[in-house]
PDB file of N, CA and C in Angstrom:
ATOM      1  N   UNK A   1      74.499 132.752-120.299  1.00  0.00           N
ATOM      2  CA  UNK A   1      74.691 131.072-119.865  1.00  0.00           C
ATOM      3  C   UNK A   1      74.760 131.525-118.221  1.00  0.00           C
ATOM      4  N   UNK A   2      75.524 132.296-117.424  1.00  0.00           N
ATOM      5  CA  UNK A   2      75.749 132.249-116.269  1.00  0.00           C
ATOM      6  C   UNK A   2      74.045 132.586-115.468  1.00  0.00           C
ATOM      7  N   UNK A   3      73.401 133.487-115.909  1.00  0.00           N
ATOM      8  CA  UNK A   3      72.088 133.616-115.516  1.00  0.00           C
ATOM      9  C   UNK A   3      71.188 132.462-115.724  1.00  0.00           C
ATOM     10  N   UNK A   4      71.505 131.286-116.347  1.00  0.00           N
ATOM     11  CA  UNK A   4      70.461 130.258-116.608  1.00  0.00           C
ATOM     12  C   UNK A   4      70.956 129.430-114.989  1.00  0.00           C
ATOM     13  N   UNK A   5      72.326 129.607-114.879  1.00  0.00           N
ATOM     14  CA  UNK A   5      73.035 128.483-114.125  1.00  0.00           C
ATOM     15  C   UNK A   5      72.390 128.985-112.454  1.00  0.00           C
ATOM     16  N   UNK A   6      72.447 130.401-112.678  1.00  0.00           N
ATOM     17  CA  UNK A   6      71.985 130.934-111.192  1.00  0.00           C
ATOM     18  C   UNK A   6      70.338 130.681-111.072  1.00  0.00           C
ATOM     19  N   UNK A   7      70.011 130.782-112.106  1.00  0.00           N
ATOM     20  CA  UNK A   7      68.565 130.353-112.362  1.00  0.00           C
ATOM     21  C   UNK A   7      67.841 128.880-111.809  1.00  0.00           C
ATOM     22  N   UNK A   8      68.688 127.610-112.148  1.00  0.00           N
ATOM     23  CA  UNK A   8      68.515 126.536-111.753  1.00  0.00           C
ATOM     24  C   UNK A   8      69.100 126.471-110.336  1.00  0.00           C
ATOM     25  N   UNK A   9      70.206 127.178-110.002  1.00  0.00           N
ATOM     26  CA  UNK A   9      70.362 126.851-108.432  1.00  0.00           C
ATOM     27  C   UNK A   9      69.258 127.446-107.806  1.00  0.00           C
ATOM     28  N   UNK A  10      68.876 128.532-107.759  1.00  0.00           N
ATOM     29  CA  UNK A  10      67.852 129.116-106.918  1.00  0.00           C
ATOM     30  C   UNK A  10      66.647 128.499-107.192  1.00  0.00           C
ATOM     31  N   UNK A  11      66.313 127.670-108.373  1.00  0.00           N
ATOM     32  CA  UNK A  11      65.013 127.141-108.396  1.00  0.00           C
ATOM     33  C   UNK A  11      65.066 125.605-107.512  1.00  0.00           C
ATOM     34  N   UNK A  12      66.211 125.212-107.438  1.00  0.00           N
ATOM     35  CA  UNK A  12      67.002 124.074-106.666  1.00  0.00           C
ATOM     36  C   UNK A  12      66.741 124.197-105.031  1.00  0.00           C
ATOM     37  N   UNK A  13      66.793 125.457-104.941  1.00  0.00           N
ATOM     38  CA  UNK A  13      67.178 125.871-103.056  1.00  0.00           C
ATOM     39  C   UNK A  13      65.678 125.899-102.705  1.00  0.00           C
ATOM     40  N   UNK A  14      65.018 126.697-103.937  1.00  0.00           N
ATOM     41  CA  UNK A  14      63.360 126.600-103.649  1.00  0.00           C
ATOM     42  C   UNK A  14      62.578 125.225-103.334  1.00  0.00           C
ATOM     43  N   UNK A  15      62.926 124.576-104.283  1.00  0.00           N
ATOM     44  CA  UNK A  15      62.364 122.951-104.062  1.00  0.00           C
ATOM     45  C   UNK A  15      62.778 122.486-102.884  1.00  0.00           C
ATOM     46  N   UNK A  16      64.178 122.651-102.668  1.00  0.00           N
ATOM     47  CA  UNK A  16      64.891 121.799-101.341  1.00  0.00           C
ATOM     48  C   UNK A  16      64.135 122.542 -99.716  1.00  0.00           C
ATOM     49  N   UNK A  17      63.461 123.662 -99.990  1.00  0.00           N
ATOM     50  CA  UNK A  17      63.748 124.283 -98.720  1.00  0.00           C
ATOM     51  C   UNK A  17      61.682 124.258 -98.646  1.00  0.00           C
ATOM     52  N   UNK A  18      61.292 124.086 -99.861  1.00  0.00           N
ATOM     53  CA  UNK A  18      59.723 123.913 -99.747  1.00  0.00           C
ATOM     54  C   UNK A  18      59.501 122.118 -99.240  1.00  0.00           C
ATOM     55  N   UNK A  19      60.286 121.292 -99.576  1.00  0.00           N
ATOM     56  CA  UNK A  19      60.223 119.768 -99.340  1.00  0.00           C
ATOM     57  C   UNK A  19      60.610 119.902 -97.702  1.00  0.00           C
ATOM     58  N   UNK A  20      61.320 120.619 -97.060  1.00  0.00           N
ATOM     59  CA  UNK A  20      62.150 120.829 -95.676  1.00  0.00           C
ATOM     60  C   UNK A  20      60.515 121.229 -95.023  1.00  0.00           C
ATOM     61  N   UNK A  21      59.674 122.526 -95.423  1.00  0.00           N
ATOM     62  CA  UNK A  21      59.115 122.935 -95.008  1.00  0.00           C
ATOM     63  C   UNK A  21      57.349 122.069 -94.654  1.00  0.00           C
ATOM     64  N   UNK A  22      57.498 121.551 -95.932  1.00  0.00           N
ATOM     65  CA  UNK A  22      56.111 120.490 -95.856  1.00  0.00           C
ATOM     66  C   UNK A  22      56.626 119.298 -94.899  1.00  0.00           C
ATOM     67  N   UNK A  23      57.848 118.655 -94.763  1.00  0.00           N
ATOM     68  CA  UNK A  23      58.230 117.478 -93.947  1.00  0.00           C
ATOM     69  C   UNK A  23      57.986 118.004 -92.294  1.00  0.00           C
ATOM     70  N   UNK A  24      58.748 119.427 -92.527  1.00  0.00           N
ATOM     71  CA  UNK A  24      58.147 119.643 -90.771  1.00  0.00           C
ATOM     72  C   UNK A  24      56.784 119.644 -90.754  1.00  0.00           C
ATOM     73  N   UNK A  25      55.718 119.682 -91.244  1.00  0.00           N
ATOM     74  CA  UNK A  25      54.733 119.475 -90.524  1.00  0.00           C
ATOM     75  C   UNK A  25      54.829 117.980 -89.873  1.00  0.00           C
ATOM     76  N   UNK A  26      55.121 116.957 -90.834  1.00  0.00           N
ATOM     77  CA  UNK A  26      54.891 115.817 -90.004  1.00  0.00           C
ATOM     78  C   UNK A  26      55.959 115.235 -88.809  1.00  0.00           C
ATOM     79  N   UNK A  27      57.275 116.511 -89.108  1.00  0.00           N
ATOM     80  CA  UNK A  27      58.190 116.008 -87.944  1.00  0.00           C
ATOM     81  C   UNK A  27      57.797 116.717 -86.718  1.00  0.00           C
ATOM     82  N   UNK A  28      56.946 118.016 -86.751  1.00  0.00           N
ATOM     83  CA  UNK A  28      55.983 118.469 -85.978  1.00  0.00           C
ATOM     84  C   UNK A  28      54.547 118.278 -84.970  1.00  0.00           C
ATOM     85  N   UNK A  29      54.695 116.677 -85.679  1.00  0.00           N
ATOM     86  CA  UNK A  29      53.502 116.209 -84.595  1.00  0.00           C
ATOM     87  C   UNK A  29      53.780 116.202 -83.238  1.00  0.00           C
ATOM     88  N   UNK A  30      52.328 116.040 -82.734  1.00  0.00           N
ATOM     89  CA  UNK A  30      52.467 116.810 -81.508  1.00  0.00           C
ATOM     90  C   UNK A  30      52.331 115.335 -80.513  1.00  0.00           C
ATOM     91  N   UNK A  31      52.820 115.479 -79.060  1.00  0.00           N
ATOM     92  CA  UNK A  31      52.619 114.365 -78.487  1.00  0.00           C
ATOM     93  C   UNK A  31      51.089 114.436 -77.256  1.00  0.00           C
ATOM     94  N   UNK A  32      50.513 113.347 -77.422  1.00  0.00           N
ATOM     95  CA  UNK A  32      49.032 113.612 -76.556  1.00  0.00           C
ATOM     96  C   UNK A  32      49.081 112.448 -75.506  1.00  0.00           C
ATOM     97  N   UNK A  33      48.503 112.942 -74.578  1.00  0.00           N
ATOM     98  CA  UNK A  33      48.188 111.630 -73.526  1.00  0.00           C
ATOM     99  C   UNK A  33      47.076 111.273 -73.219  1.00  0.00           C
ATOM    100  N   UNK A  34      46.716 110.085 -72.991  1.00  0.00           N
ATOM    101  CA  UNK A  34      45.483 109.388 -73.226  1.00  0.00           C
ATOM    102  C   UNK A  34      45.676 108.635 -71.899  1.00  0.00           C
ATOM    103  N   UNK A  35      44.592 108.437 -71.197  1.00  0.00           N
ATOM    104  CA  UNK A  35      44.213 107.364 -70.141  1.00  0.00           C
ATOM    105  C   UNK A  35      43.197 106.236 -70.511  1.00  0.00           C
ATOM    106  N   UNK A  36      43.400 104.867 -70.313  1.00  0.00           N
ATOM    107  CA  UNK A  36      42.320 103.977 -70.547  1.00  0.00           C
ATOM    108  C   UNK A  36      42.749 102.683 -70.278  1.00  0.00           C
ATOM    109  N   UNK A  37      42.136 101.520 -70.709  1.00  0.00           N
ATOM    110  CA  UNK A  37      42.527  99.935 -70.393  1.00  0.00           C
ATOM    111  C   UNK A  37      42.556  99.800 -72.049  1.00  0.00           C
ATOM    112  N   UNK A  38      43.867  98.812 -71.554  1.00  0.00           N
ATOM    113  CA  UNK A  38      44.333  98.022 -72.792  1.00  0.00           C
ATOM    114  C   UNK A  38      43.149  96.771 -72.957  1.00  0.00           C
ATOM    115  N   UNK A  39      42.925  96.534 -74.123  1.00  0.00           N
ATOM    116  CA  UNK A  39      42.188  95.350 -74.436  1.00  0.00           C
ATOM    117  C   UNK A  39      43.129  94.128 -75.143  1.00  0.00           C
ATOM    118  N   UNK A  40      42.765  92.911 -75.756  1.00  0.00           N
ATOM    119  CA  UNK A  40      43.150  91.812 -76.145  1.00  0.00           C
ATOM    120  C   UNK A  40      43.421  92.429 -77.428  1.00  0.00           C
ATOM    121  N   UNK A  41      42.980  93.244 -78.012  1.00  0.00           N
ATOM    122  CA  UNK A  41      42.807  93.519 -79.852  1.00  0.00           C
ATOM    123  C   UNK A  41      43.390  94.771 -79.797  1.00  0.00           C
ATOM    124  N   UNK A  42      44.570  94.585 -79.063  1.00  0.00           N
ATOM    125  CA  UNK A  42      45.273  95.816 -79.420  1.00  0.00           C
ATOM    126  C   UNK A  42      44.960  97.413 -79.652  1.00  0.00           C
ATOM    127  N   UNK A  43      44.637  97.018 -78.398  1.00  0.00           N
ATOM    128  CA  UNK A  43      43.247  98.450 -78.406  1.00  0.00           C
ATOM    129  C   UNK A  43      43.274  98.946 -76.789  1.00  0.00           C
ATOM    130  N   UNK A  44      43.451 100.441 -76.870  1.00  0.00           N
ATOM    131  CA  UNK A  44      42.916 101.478 -75.729  1.00  0.00           C
ATOM    132  C   UNK A  44      41.436 101.995 -75.748  1.00  0.00           C
ATOM    133  N   UNK A  45      40.827 101.895 -74.875  1.00  0.00           N
ATOM    134  CA  UNK A  45      40.139 102.248 -74.583  1.00  0.00           C
ATOM    135  C   UNK A  45      39.771 103.319 -73.415  1.00  0.00           C
ATOM    136  N   UNK A  46      39.772 104.540 -74.165  1.00  0.00           N
ATOM    137  CA  UNK A  46      40.145 106.089 -73.222  1.00  0.00           C
ATOM    138  C   UNK A  46      38.823 106.393 -72.649  1.00  0.00           C
ATOM    139  N   UNK A  47      39.226 107.108 -71.597  1.00  0.00           N
ATOM    140  CA  UNK A  47      37.942 107.804 -70.988  1.00  0.00           C
ATOM    141  C   UNK A  47      36.763 108.510 -71.975  1.00  0.00           C
ATOM    142  N   UNK A  48      35.249 107.940 -72.330  1.00  0.00           N
ATOM    143  CA  UNK A  48      34.037 108.475 -72.887  1.00  0.00           C
ATOM    144  C   UNK A  48      34.366 107.523 -74.403  1.00  0.00           C
ATOM    145  N   UNK A  49      34.820 106.365 -74.086  1.00  0.00           N
ATOM    146  CA  UNK A  49      34.711 105.206 -74.878  1.00  0.00           C
ATOM    147  C   UNK A  49      35.436 105.544 -76.514  1.00  0.00           C
ATOM    148  N   UNK A  50      36.461 106.487 -76.251  1.00  0.00           N
ATOM    149  CA  UNK A  50      37.412 106.771 -77.247  1.00  0.00           C
ATOM    150  C   UNK A  50      38.343 105.510 -77.710  1.00  0.00           C
ATOM    151  N   UNK A  51      38.435 105.027 -78.769  1.00  0.00           N
ATOM    152  CA  UNK A  51      39.215 103.442 -78.923  1.00  0.00           C
ATOM    153  C   UNK A  51      39.998 104.062 -79.924  1.00  0.00           C
ATOM    154  N   UNK A  52      41.522 103.533 -79.424  1.00  0.00           N
ATOM    155  CA  UNK A  52      42.428 104.001 -80.255  1.00  0.00           C
ATOM    156  C   UNK A  52      43.580 102.598 -80.704  1.00  0.00           C
ATOM    157  N   UNK A  53      43.611 102.429 -82.116  1.00  0.00           N
ATOM    158  CA  UNK A  53      44.639 101.406 -82.231  1.00  0.00           C
ATOM    159  C   UNK A  53      46.225 101.161 -82.101  1.00  0.00           C
ATOM    160  N   UNK A  54      46.387 100.508 -81.294  1.00  0.00           N
ATOM    161  CA  UNK A  54      48.138 100.608 -80.639  1.00  0.00           C
ATOM    162  C   UNK A  54      48.763  99.819 -81.731  1.00  0.00           C
ATOM    163  N   UNK A  55      50.009 101.143 -82.487  1.00  0.00           N
ATOM    164  CA  UNK A  55      50.457 100.544 -83.360  1.00  0.00           C
ATOM    165  C   UNK A  55      51.798  99.753 -83.082  1.00  0.00           C
ATOM    166  N   UNK A  56      51.841  98.622 -84.038  1.00  0.00           N
ATOM    167  CA  UNK A  56      52.510  97.188 -83.560  1.00  0.00           C
ATOM    168  C   UNK A  56      54.073  97.621 -83.768  1.00  0.00           C
ATOM    169  N   UNK A  57      54.590  98.709 -83.083  1.00  0.00           N
ATOM    170  CA  UNK A  57      56.144  98.386 -83.034  1.00  0.00           C
ATOM    171  C   UNK A  57      56.516  97.641 -81.435  1.00  0.00           C
ATOM    172  N   UNK A  58      57.625  98.039 -81.351  1.00  0.00           N
ATOM    173  CA  UNK A  58      58.036  97.507 -79.889  1.00  0.00           C
ATOM    174  C   UNK A  58      57.394  97.701 -78.987  1.00  0.00           C
ATOM    175  N   UNK A  59      57.372  98.976 -78.899  1.00  0.00           N
ATOM    176  CA  UNK A  59      56.836  99.622 -77.648  1.00  0.00           C
ATOM    177  C   UNK A  59      55.270  99.509 -77.135  1.00  0.00           C
ATOM    178  N   UNK A  60      54.653  99.521 -78.480  1.00  0.00           N
ATOM    179  CA  UNK A  60      53.031  98.728 -78.907  1.00  0.00           C
ATOM    180  C   UNK A  60      53.182  97.577 -78.259  1.00  0.00           C
ATOM    181  N   UNK A  61      53.765  96.548 -78.826  1.00  0.00           N
ATOM    182  CA  UNK A  61      53.999  95.114 -78.314  1.00  0.00           C
ATOM    183  C   UNK A  61      53.716  94.921 -76.602  1.00  0.00           C
ATOM    184  N   UNK A  62      54.917  95.903 -76.416  1.00  0.00           N
ATOM    185  CA  UNK A  62      54.990  95.663 -74.596  1.00  0.00           C
ATOM    186  C   UNK A  62      53.741  96.036 -74.310  1.00  0.00           C
ATOM    187  N   UNK A  63      53.150  97.353 -74.712  1.00  0.00           N
ATOM    188  CA  UNK A  63      51.892  97.901 -73.820  1.00  0.00           C
ATOM    189  C   UNK A  63      51.058  96.966 -74.216  1.00  0.00           C
ATOM    190  N   UNK A  64      50.693  96.492 -75.340  1.00  0.00           N
ATOM    191  CA  UNK A  64      49.536  95.435 -75.609  1.00  0.00           C
ATOM    192  C   UNK A  64      49.979  94.429 -74.379  1.00  0.00           C
ATOM    193  N   UNK A  65      51.150  93.723 -73.598  1.00  0.00           N
ATOM    194  CA  UNK A  65      51.007  92.822 -72.794  1.00  0.00           C
ATOM    195  C   UNK A  65      50.381  93.072 -71.675  1.00  0.00           C
ATOM    196  N   UNK A  66      50.332  94.472 -71.253  1.00  0.00           N
ATOM    197  CA  UNK A  66      49.233  94.563 -69.851  1.00  0.00           C
ATOM    198  C   UNK A  66      47.863  94.860 -70.281  1.00  0.00           C
ATOM    199  N   UNK A  67      47.585  93.853 -71.195  1.00  0.00           N
ATOM    200  CA  UNK A  67      45.365  93.681 -71.613  1.00  0.00           C
ATOM    201  C   UNK A  67      45.034  93.606 -70.180  1.00  0.00           C
ATOM    202  N   UNK A  68      43.845  94.653 -70.030  1.00  0.00           N
ATOM    203  CA  UNK A  68      43.462  94.173 -68.612  1.00  0.00           C
ATOM    204  C   UNK A  68      43.482  95.677 -67.877  1.00  0.00           C
ATOM    205  N   UNK A  69      44.471  95.795 -67.983  1.00  0.00           N
ATOM    206  CA  UNK A  69      45.064  97.084 -66.964  1.00  0.00           C
ATOM    207  C   UNK A  69      44.834  98.629 -67.468  1.00  0.00           C
ATOM    208  N   UNK A  70      44.524  99.545 -66.471  1.00  0.00           N
ATOM    209  CA  UNK A  70      44.300 101.032 -66.999  1.00  0.00           C
ATOM    210  C   UNK A  70      45.831 101.833 -67.442  1.00  0.00           C
ATOM    211  N   UNK A  71      46.133 102.106 -67.962  1.00  0.00           N
ATOM    212  CA  UNK A  71      47.172 102.964 -68.211  1.00  0.00           C
ATOM    213  C   UNK A  71      47.364 104.326 -68.723  1.00  0.00           C
ATOM    214  N   UNK A  72      48.253 104.851 -68.614  1.00  0.00           N
ATOM    215  CA  UNK A  72      48.729 106.239 -69.082  1.00  0.00           C
ATOM    216  C   UNK A  72      49.837 106.299 -70.262  1.00  0.00           C
ATOM    217  N   UNK A  73      49.184 106.796 -71.220  1.00  0.00           N
ATOM    218  CA  UNK A  73      50.148 106.825 -72.492  1.00  0.00           C
ATOM    219  C   UNK A  73      50.632 108.025 -73.331  1.00  0.00           C
ATOM    220  N   UNK A  74      51.588 108.207 -73.460  1.00  0.00           N
ATOM    221  CA  UNK A  74      52.467 109.646 -74.332  1.00  0.00           C
ATOM    222  C   UNK A  74      52.533 109.091 -75.429  1.00  0.00           C
ATOM    223  N   UNK A  75      51.922 109.667 -76.353  1.00  0.00           N
ATOM    224  CA  UNK A  75      52.805 109.039 -77.897  1.00  0.00           C
ATOM    225  C   UNK A  75      51.574 110.014 -79.052  1.00  0.00           C
ATOM    226  N   UNK A  76      51.882 109.768 -80.295  1.00  0.00           N
ATOM    227  CA  UNK A  76      51.384 110.458 -81.450  1.00  0.00           C
ATOM    228  C   UNK A  76      50.537 109.904 -82.371  1.00  0.00           C
ATOM    229  N   UNK A  77      49.139 110.526 -82.385  1.00  0.00           N
ATOM    230  CA  UNK A  77      48.629 109.970 -83.118  1.00  0.00           C
ATOM    231  C   UNK A  77      48.238 110.294 -84.447  1.00  0.00           C
ATOM    232  N   UNK A  78      47.915 109.164 -85.456  1.00  0.00           N
ATOM    233  CA  UNK A  78      48.141 109.276 -86.462  1.00  0.00           C
ATOM    234  C   UNK A  78      46.593 108.240 -87.374  1.00  0.00           C
ATOM    235  N   UNK A  79      45.808 109.159 -88.208  1.00  0.00           N
ATOM    236  CA  UNK A  79      44.678 108.540 -88.883  1.00  0.00           C
ATOM    237  C   UNK A  79      44.987 108.102 -90.070  1.00  0.00           C
ATOM    238  N   UNK A  80      44.389 106.655 -89.625  1.00  0.00           N
ATOM    239  CA  UNK A  80      44.638 105.519 -90.708  1.00  0.00           C
ATOM    240  C   UNK A  80      43.138 105.036 -91.191  1.00  0.00           C
ATOM    241  N   UNK A  81      42.712 105.246 -92.239  1.00  0.00           N
ATOM    242  CA  UNK A  81      41.441 104.685 -92.537  1.00  0.00           C
ATOM    243  C   UNK A  81      40.460 104.904 -91.836  1.00  0.00           C
ATOM    244  N   UNK A  82      40.459 105.777 -91.334  1.00  0.00           N
ATOM    245  CA  UNK A  82      38.898 106.539 -90.323  1.00  0.00           C
ATOM    246  C   UNK A  82      39.640 105.829 -88.669  1.00  0.00           C
ATOM    247  N   UNK A  83      40.615 105.486 -88.440  1.00  0.00           N
ATOM    248  CA  UNK A  83      41.222 104.678 -86.705  1.00  0.00           C
ATOM    249  C   UNK A  83      42.139 105.536 -86.566  1.00  0.00           C
ATOM    250  N   UNK A  84      41.968 105.814 -85.453  1.00  0.00           N
ATOM    251  CA  UNK A  84      43.182 106.354 -84.687  1.00  0.00           C
ATOM    252  C   UNK A  84      44.097 105.428 -84.141  1.00  0.00           C
ATOM    253  N   UNK A  85      45.368 105.820 -84.303  1.00  0.00           N
ATOM    254  CA  UNK A  85      46.331 104.970 -84.133  1.00  0.00           C
ATOM    255  C   UNK A  85      47.386 105.271 -83.631  1.00  0.00           C
ATOM    256  N   UNK A  86      47.706 104.970 -82.361  1.00  0.00           N
ATOM    257  CA  UNK A  86      48.748 105.909 -81.423  1.00  0.00           C
ATOM    258  C   UNK A  86      50.054 104.868 -81.504  1.00  0.00           C
ATOM    259  N   UNK A  87      51.141 105.675 -81.654  1.00  0.00           N
ATOM    260  CA  UNK A  87      52.406 105.225 -81.977  1.00  0.00           C
ATOM    261  C   UNK A  87      52.877 105.791 -80.472  1.00  0.00           C
ATOM    262  N   UNK A  88      52.987 104.990 -79.995  1.00  0.00           N
ATOM    263  CA  UNK A  88      53.511 104.801 -78.015  1.00  0.00           C
ATOM    264  C   UNK A  88      54.916 105.277 -77.747  1.00  0.00           C
ATOM    265  N   UNK A  89      55.106 106.590 -77.481  1.00  0.00           N
ATOM    266  CA  UNK A  89      56.623 107.060 -77.003  1.00  0.00           C
ATOM    267  C   UNK A  89      56.699 106.589 -75.616  1.00  0.00           C
ATOM    268  N   UNK A  90      55.836 106.725 -74.779  1.00  0.00           N
ATOM    269  CA  UNK A  90      56.388 105.876 -73.227  1.00  0.00           C
ATOM    270  C   UNK A  90      54.621 105.939 -72.667  1.00  0.00           C
ATOM    271  N   UNK A  91      54.286 105.118 -71.443  1.00  0.00           N
ATOM    272  CA  UNK A  91      53.354 104.421 -70.966  1.00  0.00           C
ATOM    273  C   UNK A  91      54.086 103.973 -69.822  1.00  0.00           C
ATOM    274  N   UNK A  92      52.665 104.038 -68.562  1.00  0.00           N
ATOM    275  CA  UNK A  92      52.779 103.802 -67.404  1.00  0.00           C
ATOM    276  C   UNK A  92      51.677 103.314 -66.728  1.00  0.00           C
ATOM    277  N   UNK A  93      51.725 101.906 -66.213  1.00  0.00           N
ATOM    278  CA  UNK A  93      50.905 101.349 -65.742  1.00  0.00           C
ATOM    279  C   UNK A  93      49.968 102.081 -64.311  1.00  0.00           C
ATOM    280  N   UNK A  94      48.682 102.409 -64.205  1.00  0.00           N
ATOM    281  CA  UNK A  94      47.976 103.084 -63.381  1.00  0.00           C
ATOM    282  C   UNK A  94      47.717 102.125 -62.494  1.00  0.00           C
ATOM    283  N   UNK A  95      47.437 102.313 -60.869  1.00  0.00           N
ATOM    284  CA  UNK A  95      46.942 101.609 -60.160  1.00  0.00           C
ATOM    285  C   UNK A  95      45.390 101.653 -60.005  1.00  0.00           C
TER     286      UNK A  95
END
């Protein structure tokens, strides 16, 4: 009986650790910096004509208010149905 309990406890521990490790991949998303121009369509057009959709959260909406301006954006890139979406962590309006 004691061995069965110990087996279930070990199995539970393995499942929890596996979940933590898998989730750690998402938590460890790297930050990128892009430079480009914000347009009226909630996008940043970066050098090389790379298009990044701006995530519609508080930071993204604030950034979108700088349409027509060149910006330097630090954020995390998320692929969404073939589109590159940037979650804005910080930005700077350039001259």
